[in-house]
PDB file of C-alpha atoms in Angstrom:
ATOM      1  CA  GLU F   1     -12.259  -0.640  10.986  1.00 86.00           C
ATOM      2  CA  ILE F   2     -10.153  -3.800  11.041  1.00 91.00           C
ATOM      3  CA  VAL F   3      -6.923  -3.250  12.953  1.00 94.00           C
ATOM      4  CA  LEU F   4      -3.954  -5.373  11.897  1.00 97.00           C
ATOM      5  CA  THR F   5      -1.203  -6.053  14.440  1.00 98.00           C
ATOM      6  CA  GLN F   6       2.118  -7.379  13.162  1.00 98.00           C
ATOM      7  CA  SER F   7       4.685  -9.136  15.297  1.00 94.00           C
ATOM      8  CA  PRO F   8       7.456  -8.898  16.031  1.00 95.00           C
ATOM      9  CA  GLY F   9       8.225  -5.257  15.323  1.00 95.00           C
ATOM     10  CA  THR F  10      11.825  -6.074  14.466  1.00 96.00           C
ATOM     11  CA  LEU F  11      13.454  -9.429  13.819  1.00 95.00           C
ATOM     12  CA  SER F  12      17.211  -9.961  13.691  1.00 95.00           C
ATOM     13  CA  VAL F  13      18.086 -13.010  11.632  1.00 94.00           C
ATOM     14  CA  SER F  14      20.939 -14.506   9.640  1.00 94.00           C
ATOM     15  CA  PRO F  15      20.943 -15.317   5.927  1.00 94.00           C
ATOM     16  CA  GLY F  16      19.782 -18.872   5.276  1.00 94.00           C
ATOM     17  CA  GLU F  17      17.434 -18.941   8.252  1.00 95.00           C
ATOM     18  CA  ARG F  18      13.705 -19.558   8.068  1.00 96.00           C
ATOM     19  CA  VAL F  19      11.488 -16.788   9.411  1.00 97.00           C
ATOM     20  CA  THR F  20       7.817 -16.445  10.167  1.00 97.00           C
ATOM     21  CA  LEU F  21       6.090 -13.086  10.423  1.00 97.00           C
ATOM     22  CA  SER F  22       2.703 -12.727  12.066  1.00 98.00           C
ATOM     23  CA  CYS F  23      -0.293 -10.536  11.231  1.00 98.00           C
ATOM     24  CA  ARG F  24      -3.311 -10.648  13.523  1.00 97.00           C
ATOM     25  CA  ALA F  25      -6.613  -8.959  12.692  1.00 96.00           C
ATOM     26  CA  SER F  26      -9.034  -7.441  15.210  1.00 95.00           C
ATOM     27  CA  GLN F  27     -11.889  -9.212  13.408  1.00 93.00           C
ATOM     28  CA  SER F  28     -12.188 -11.881  10.766  1.00 92.00           C
ATOM     29  CA  VAL F  29     -10.883 -10.908   7.335  1.00 92.00           C
ATOM     30  CA  ARG F  30     -13.582 -11.670   4.780  1.00 88.00           C
ATOM     31  CA  SER F  31     -12.642 -14.282   2.190  1.00 85.00           C
ATOM     32  CA  ASN F  32      -9.058 -14.200   3.461  1.00 87.00           C
ATOM     33  CA  TYR F  33      -8.494 -10.996   1.557  1.00 93.00           C
ATOM     34  CA  LEU F  34      -5.061 -10.391   3.029  1.00 96.00           C
ATOM     35  CA  ALA F  35      -1.912  -9.280   1.240  1.00 97.00           C
ATOM     36  CA  TRP F  36       1.763  -8.989   2.147  1.00 98.00           C
ATOM     37  CA  TYR F  37       4.195  -6.381   0.823  1.00 98.00           C
ATOM     38  CA  GLN F  38       7.954  -5.954   0.987  1.00 98.00           C
ATOM     39  CA  GLN F  39       9.486  -2.481   1.172  1.00 98.00           C
ATOM     40  CA  LYS F  40      13.175  -1.697   0.855  1.00 97.00           C
ATOM     41  CA  PRO F  41      14.642   1.705   1.781  1.00 95.00           C
ATOM     42  CA  GLY F  42      13.809   4.394  -0.736  1.00 95.00           C
ATOM     43  CA  GLN F  43      11.527   2.126  -2.738  1.00 97.00           C
ATOM     44  CA  ALA F  44       7.798   1.659  -3.103  1.00 98.00           C
ATOM     45  CA  PRO F  45       6.292  -1.441  -1.520  1.00 98.00           C
ATOM     46  CA  ARG F  46       6.112  -4.555  -3.677  1.00 98.00           C
ATOM     47  CA  LEU F  47       3.211  -7.005  -3.579  1.00 98.00           C
ATOM     48  CA  LEU F  48       4.342 -10.470  -2.512  1.00 98.00           C
ATOM     49  CA  ILE F  49       1.211 -12.364  -1.513  1.00 98.00           C
ATOM     50  CA  TYR F  50      -2.516 -11.803  -2.085  1.00 97.00           C
ATOM     51  CA  GLY F  51      -5.526 -13.789  -1.002  1.00 95.00           C
ATOM     52  CA  ALA F  52      -3.504 -14.842   2.048  1.00 96.00           C
ATOM     53  CA  SER F  53      -1.529 -17.501   0.151  1.00 97.00           C
ATOM     54  CA  SER F  54      -1.175 -16.677  -3.564  1.00 97.00           C
ATOM     55  CA  ARG F  55       2.236 -15.495  -4.690  1.00 97.00           C
ATOM     56  CA  ASP F  56       2.204 -12.573  -7.096  1.00 96.00           C
ATOM     57  CA  THR F  57       3.895 -12.930 -10.468  1.00 94.00           C
ATOM     58  CA  GLY F  58       7.659 -13.264 -10.235  1.00 95.00           C
ATOM     59  CA  ILE F  59       7.804 -13.713  -6.464  1.00 97.00           C
ATOM     60  CA  PRO F  60      10.287 -16.458  -5.471  1.00 96.00           C
ATOM     61  CA  ASP F  61       8.810 -19.609  -3.985  1.00 96.00           C
ATOM     62  CA  ARG F  62      10.775 -19.144  -0.764  1.00 97.00           C
ATOM     63  CA  PHE F  63       7.980 -16.705   0.142  1.00 98.00           C
ATOM     64  CA  SER F  64       4.744 -18.292   1.302  1.00 98.00           C
ATOM     65  CA  GLY F  65       1.622 -17.040   3.009  1.00 97.00           C
ATOM     66  CA  SER F  66      -0.900 -18.867   5.123  1.00 97.00           C
ATOM     67  CA  GLY F  67      -3.699 -18.343   7.581  1.00 96.00           C
ATOM     68  CA  SER F  68      -7.361 -17.529   7.735  1.00 94.00           C
ATOM     69  CA  GLY F  69      -9.875 -15.641   9.794  1.00 93.00           C
ATOM     70  CA  THR F  70      -7.838 -13.421  12.097  1.00 95.00           C
ATOM     71  CA  ASP F  71      -4.382 -15.028  12.047  1.00 97.00           C
ATOM     72  CA  PHE F  72      -2.037 -14.888   9.091  1.00 97.00           C
ATOM     73  CA  THR F  73       1.645 -15.597   8.551  1.00 98.00           C
ATOM     74  CA  LEU F  74       4.317 -14.865   5.985  1.00 98.00           C
ATOM     75  CA  THR F  75       7.136 -17.395   5.883  1.00 98.00           C
ATOM     76  CA  ILE F  76      10.473 -16.957   4.152  1.00 97.00           C
ATOM     77  CA  SER F  77      12.021 -20.391   3.936  1.00 94.00           C
ATOM     78  CA  ARG F  78      15.688 -19.449   3.416  1.00 93.00           C
ATOM     79  CA  LEU F  79      16.576 -15.807   3.893  1.00 95.00           C
ATOM     80  CA  GLU F  80      18.683 -14.221   1.217  1.00 95.00           C
ATOM     81  CA  SER F  81      20.498 -10.917   1.543  1.00 93.00           C
ATOM     82  CA  GLU F  82      17.930  -9.089  -0.600  1.00 94.00           C
ATOM     83  CA  ASP F  83      15.104 -10.141   1.746  1.00 96.00           C
ATOM     84  CA  PHE F  84      16.159  -7.778   4.522  1.00 94.00           C
ATOM     85  CA  ALA F  85      13.422  -5.173   4.393  1.00 97.00           C
ATOM     86  CA  VAL F  86      10.185  -4.092   6.058  1.00 98.00           C
ATOM     87  CA  TYR F  87       7.116  -6.278   5.533  1.00 98.00           C
ATOM     88  CA  TYR F  88       3.540  -5.054   5.753  1.00 98.00           C
ATOM     89  CA  CYS F  89       0.278  -6.933   5.782  1.00 98.00           C
ATOM     90  CA  GLN F  90      -2.911  -5.363   4.409  1.00 97.00           C
ATOM     91  CA  GLN F  91      -6.540  -6.458   4.516  1.00 95.00           C
ATOM     92  CA  TYR F  92      -8.945  -5.732   1.713  1.00 89.00           C
ATOM     93  CA  GLY F  93     -11.990  -7.609   2.894  1.00 80.00           C
ATOM     94  CA  SER F  94     -13.849  -4.949   4.779  1.00 75.00           C
ATOM     95  CA  SER F  95     -17.048  -3.423   3.503  1.00 73.00           C
ATOM     96  CA  PRO F  96     -17.679  -0.613   2.966  1.00 72.00           C
ATOM     97  CA  TYR F  97     -14.237   0.130   1.618  1.00 80.00           C
ATOM     98  CA  MET F  98     -11.838   0.703   4.509  1.00 80.00           C
ATOM     99  CA  TYR F  99      -8.679  -1.206   3.754  1.00 88.00           C
ATOM    100  CA  THR F 100      -5.946  -1.129   6.396  1.00 93.00           C
ATOM    101  CA  PHE F 101      -2.265  -1.947   6.848  1.00 96.00           C
ATOM    102  CA  GLY F 102      -0.350  -3.444   9.705  1.00 97.00           C
ATOM    103  CA  GLN F 103       2.407  -1.349  11.258  1.00 97.00           C
ATOM    104  CA  GLY F 104       5.158  -3.427   9.648  1.00 97.00           C
ATOM    105  CA  THR F 105       7.877  -5.880  10.668  1.00 98.00           C
ATOM    106  CA  LYS F 106      11.496  -5.001   9.996  1.00 97.00           C
ATOM    107  CA  LEU F 107      13.844  -7.843   9.118  1.00 96.00           C
ATOM    108  CA  GLU F 108      17.430  -6.922   9.908  1.00 95.00           C
ATOM    109  CA  ILE F 109      20.698  -8.772   9.531  1.00 89.00           C
ATOM    110  CA  LYS F 110      21.939 -10.408  12.727  1.00 87.00           C
TER     111      LYS F 110
ATOM    112  CA  GLN T   1       3.263  -3.404 -18.535  1.00 93.00           C
ATOM    113  CA  VAL T   2       1.234  -1.107 -16.335  1.00 95.00           C
ATOM    114  CA  GLN T   3       3.113   1.861 -14.918  1.00 97.00           C
ATOM    115  CA  LEU T   4       2.036   4.723 -12.681  1.00 98.00           C
ATOM    116  CA  GLN T   5       3.817   8.025 -12.218  1.00 98.00           C
ATOM    117  CA  GLU T   6       3.037  10.658  -9.605  1.00 98.00           C
ATOM    118  CA  SER T   7       3.685  14.338 -10.191  1.00 97.00           C
ATOM    119  CA  GLY T   8       3.141  17.557  -8.313  1.00 96.00           C
ATOM    120  CA  PRO T   9       4.836  20.133  -6.086  1.00 96.00           C
ATOM    121  CA  GLY T  10       7.334  18.813  -3.592  1.00 96.00           C
ATOM    122  CA  LEU T  11       6.757  21.684  -1.183  1.00 97.00           C
ATOM    123  CA  VAL T  12       3.419  22.994   0.029  1.00 98.00           C
ATOM    124  CA  GLU T  13       2.848  25.739   2.569  1.00 97.00           C
ATOM    125  CA  PRO T  14       0.785  25.087   5.696  1.00 97.00           C
ATOM    126  CA  SER T  15      -2.975  25.655   5.251  1.00 97.00           C
ATOM    127  CA  GLU T  16      -2.652  25.374   1.475  1.00 97.00           C
ATOM    128  CA  THR T  17      -3.853  22.578  -0.809  1.00 98.00           C
ATOM    129  CA  LEU T  18      -1.694  19.631  -1.806  1.00 98.00           C
ATOM    130  CA  SER T  19      -2.359  18.568  -5.408  1.00 98.00           C
ATOM    131  CA  LEU T  20      -0.938  15.475  -7.064  1.00 98.00           C
ATOM    132  CA  THR T  21      -1.608  13.686 -10.334  1.00 98.00           C
ATOM    133  CA  CYS T  22      -0.987  10.067 -11.249  1.00 98.00           C
ATOM    134  CA  VAL T  23      -0.565   9.228 -14.931  1.00 98.00           C
ATOM    135  CA  VAL T  24      -1.245   5.620 -15.848  1.00 97.00           C
ATOM    136  CA  SER T  25       0.420   3.976 -18.836  1.00 97.00           C
ATOM    137  CA  GLY T  26      -0.010   0.500 -20.260  1.00 96.00           C
ATOM    138  CA  TYR T  27      -3.619   0.225 -19.129  1.00 96.00           C
ATOM    139  CA  SER T  28      -6.776   2.204 -19.721  1.00 95.00           C
ATOM    140  CA  ILE T  29      -8.364   3.426 -16.495  1.00 94.00           C
ATOM    141  CA  SER T  30     -11.732   3.128 -18.236  1.00 91.00           C
ATOM    142  CA  SER T  31     -11.237  -0.630 -18.537  1.00 91.00           C
ATOM    143  CA  GLY T  32     -11.733  -1.207 -14.850  1.00 87.00           C
ATOM    144  CA  PHE T  33     -10.012  -1.616 -11.489  1.00 91.00           C
ATOM    145  CA  TYR T  34      -9.982   0.891  -8.719  1.00 94.00           C
ATOM    146  CA  TRP T  35      -7.246   3.488  -8.333  1.00 96.00           C
ATOM    147  CA  THR T  36      -5.887   4.500  -4.957  1.00 96.00           C
ATOM    148  CA  TRP T  37      -3.691   6.990  -3.140  1.00 97.00           C
ATOM    149  CA  ILE T  38      -1.547   5.875  -0.194  1.00 97.00           C
ATOM    150  CA  ARG T  39       0.918   7.886   1.856  1.00 98.00           C
ATOM    151  CA  GLN T  40       3.847   7.164   4.128  1.00 98.00           C
ATOM    152  CA  PRO T  41       5.244   9.774   6.551  1.00 98.00           C
ATOM    153  CA  PRO T  42       9.041   9.652   6.863  1.00 96.00           C
ATOM    154  CA  GLY T  43      10.088   6.617   8.879  1.00 95.00           C
ATOM    155  CA  LYS T  44       6.513   5.484   9.447  1.00 96.00           C
ATOM    156  CA  GLY T  45       3.975   3.044   8.037  1.00 96.00           C
ATOM    157  CA  LEU T  46       1.499   3.098   5.174  1.00 97.00           C
ATOM    158  CA  GLU T  47      -1.830   4.924   5.285  1.00 95.00           C
ATOM    159  CA  TRP T  48      -4.685   4.529   2.816  1.00 94.00           C
ATOM    160  CA  ILE T  49      -5.976   7.952   1.712  1.00 96.00           C
ATOM    161  CA  GLY T  50      -8.709   7.150  -0.749  1.00 95.00           C
ATOM    162  CA  THR T  51      -9.862   5.274  -3.838  1.00 95.00           C
ATOM    163  CA  ILE T  52     -11.716   6.021  -7.048  1.00 95.00           C
ATOM    164  CA  TYR T  53     -13.364   3.866  -9.683  1.00 91.00           C
ATOM    165  CA  HIS T  54     -13.327   4.916 -13.330  1.00 84.00           C
ATOM    166  CA  SER T  55     -17.007   5.790 -13.042  1.00 87.00           C
ATOM    167  CA  GLY T  56     -16.094   8.370 -10.436  1.00 88.00           C
ATOM    168  CA  SER T  57     -17.256   6.538  -7.311  1.00 92.00           C
ATOM    169  CA  THR T  58     -14.988   7.420  -4.407  1.00 95.00           C
ATOM    170  CA  TYR T  59     -14.091   6.071  -0.980  1.00 93.00           C
ATOM    171  CA  TYR T  60     -12.093   8.061   1.556  1.00 94.00           C
ATOM    172  CA  ASN T  61     -10.301   7.351   4.796  1.00 93.00           C
ATOM    173  CA  PRO T  62     -12.661   8.722   7.464  1.00 91.00           C
ATOM    174  CA  SER T  63      -9.746  10.419   9.206  1.00 93.00           C
ATOM    175  CA  LEU T  64      -9.052  12.497   6.063  1.00 96.00           C
ATOM    176  CA  LYS T  65     -12.470  12.604   4.430  1.00 94.00           C
ATOM    177  CA  SER T  66     -13.237  16.223   5.238  1.00 96.00           C
ATOM    178  CA  ARG T  67     -10.064  17.383   3.452  1.00 98.00           C
ATOM    179  CA  VAL T  68      -9.663  14.961   0.542  1.00 98.00           C
ATOM    180  CA  THR T  69     -10.925  14.929  -3.020  1.00 98.00           C
ATOM    181  CA  ILE T  70      -9.923  12.296  -5.568  1.00 97.00           C
ATOM    182  CA  SER T  71     -10.946  12.691  -9.194  1.00 96.00           C
ATOM    183  CA  VAL T  72     -10.355  10.852 -12.446  1.00 95.00           C
ATOM    184  CA  ASP T  73      -9.805  12.065 -15.999  1.00 94.00           C
ATOM    185  CA  THR T  74     -10.250   9.100 -18.304  1.00 92.00           C
ATOM    186  CA  SER T  75      -9.424  11.174 -21.396  1.00 94.00           C
ATOM    187  CA  LYS T  76      -5.922  11.739 -20.000  1.00 96.00           C
ATOM    188  CA  ASN T  77      -5.756   8.330 -18.318  1.00 96.00           C
ATOM    189  CA  GLN T  78      -4.927   9.872 -14.981  1.00 97.00           C
ATOM    190  CA  PHE T  79      -6.352  10.426 -11.528  1.00 97.00           C
ATOM    191  CA  SER T  80      -5.669  13.146  -9.013  1.00 98.00           C
ATOM    192  CA  LEU T  81      -5.514  13.893  -5.314  1.00 98.00           C
ATOM    193  CA  LYS T  82      -6.311  17.130  -3.539  1.00 98.00           C
ATOM    194  CA  LEU T  83      -5.751  17.490   0.194  1.00 98.00           C
ATOM    195  CA  ASN T  84      -6.628  20.855   1.638  1.00 97.00           C
ATOM    196  CA  SER T  85      -5.673  22.692   4.813  1.00 97.00           C
ATOM    197  CA  VAL T  86      -2.407  20.791   5.072  1.00 98.00           C
ATOM    198  CA  THR T  87      -0.163  20.793   8.131  1.00 98.00           C
ATOM    199  CA  ALA T  88       3.282  19.390   8.862  1.00 97.00           C
ATOM    200  CA  ALA T  89       1.575  16.093   9.719  1.00 97.00           C
ATOM    201  CA  ASP T  90       0.741  15.706   6.019  1.00 98.00           C
ATOM    202  CA  THR T  91       4.413  15.553   5.081  1.00 98.00           C
ATOM    203  CA  ALA T  92       4.860  12.154   3.471  1.00 98.00           C
ATOM    204  CA  VAL T  93       5.731  10.163   0.400  1.00 98.00           C
ATOM    205  CA  TYR T  94       2.542   9.873  -1.622  1.00 98.00           C
ATOM    206  CA  TYR T  95       1.994   6.798  -3.777  1.00 98.00           C
ATOM    207  CA  CYS T  96      -0.599   6.053  -6.414  1.00 98.00           C
ATOM    208  CA  VAL T  97      -1.493   2.413  -7.020  1.00 97.00           C
ATOM    209  CA  ARG T  98      -3.742   0.210  -9.078  1.00 96.00           C
ATOM    210  CA  ASP T  99      -6.211  -1.342  -6.714  1.00 92.00           C
ATOM    211  CA  ARG T 100      -7.428  -4.891  -7.255  1.00 90.00           C
ATOM    212  CA  GLY T 101      -8.015  -5.251  -3.545  1.00 89.00           C
ATOM    213  CA  SER T 102      -4.340  -5.786  -3.150  1.00 93.00           C
ATOM    214  CA  TYR T 103      -2.215  -2.988  -4.540  1.00 95.00           C
ATOM    215  CA  ASP T 104      -0.122  -3.546  -7.638  1.00 95.00           C
ATOM    216  CA  PRO T 105       1.631  -1.901  -9.315  1.00 97.00           C
ATOM    217  CA  TRP T 106       2.783   1.132  -7.320  1.00 98.00           C
ATOM    218  CA  GLY T 107       4.109   4.406  -8.559  1.00 98.00           C
ATOM    219  CA  GLN T 108       7.602   5.311  -7.414  1.00 97.00           C
ATOM    220  CA  GLY T 109       6.189   7.787  -4.915  1.00 98.00           C
ATOM    221  CA  THR T 110       6.677  11.506  -4.512  1.00 98.00           C
ATOM    222  CA  LEU T 111       7.781  13.287  -1.345  1.00 98.00           C
ATOM    223  CA  VAL T 112       5.610  16.210  -0.367  1.00 98.00           C
ATOM    224  CA  THR T 113       6.895  18.434   2.412  1.00 98.00           C
ATOM    225  CA  VAL T 114       4.589  20.852   4.181  1.00 98.00           C
ATOM    226  CA  SER T 115       6.602  23.825   5.339  1.00 96.00           C
ATOM    227  CA  SER T 116       6.725  27.584   5.072  1.00 94.00           C
TER     228      SER T 116
END
């Protein structure tokens, strides 16, 4: 089982700032099959990034993903008020099927 | 536009079986993709429960495998989850999702509380 570790657990930031969230895998993620999700209180998660760096349809370009192997990052270039949420990474490269999530990073208003 | 909607009892007694159904609209399950159940205990993170292909092939989280059954009914365009011998630790919001490796879209989720 691939274990994903996200850091930091909580990040206090101000609107307009640039933030970088980290997701580290316990072993290499095949074909960079890594996704990022945003979850707001009381809502289902929303897919932001798949394949480590591809934005899903309708996702603003201030969100970007990068990385390969075991180290991945989600960057939000200029935080807007609606971006304060919990972010999860997920790997879908393991075989046989055993996809896993990170524990999440909470972005809160400073 | 693909939409998923979970349904089922919101309260289940300990040791009983949790049963949920996910109805898919805007896409035929028979056309492909995998279909997955995920849960989230209150205030905690996301846990993959299991996945089914339209052919009926299934994959389960090893930590839940002995208690989980996922099935598909292509005639009704829906798939279902059964989790038996539930305890309070199974209290969670349960989501159904379309699985293309990454998960999208998600159902709105349904809270299932295990309590007597």
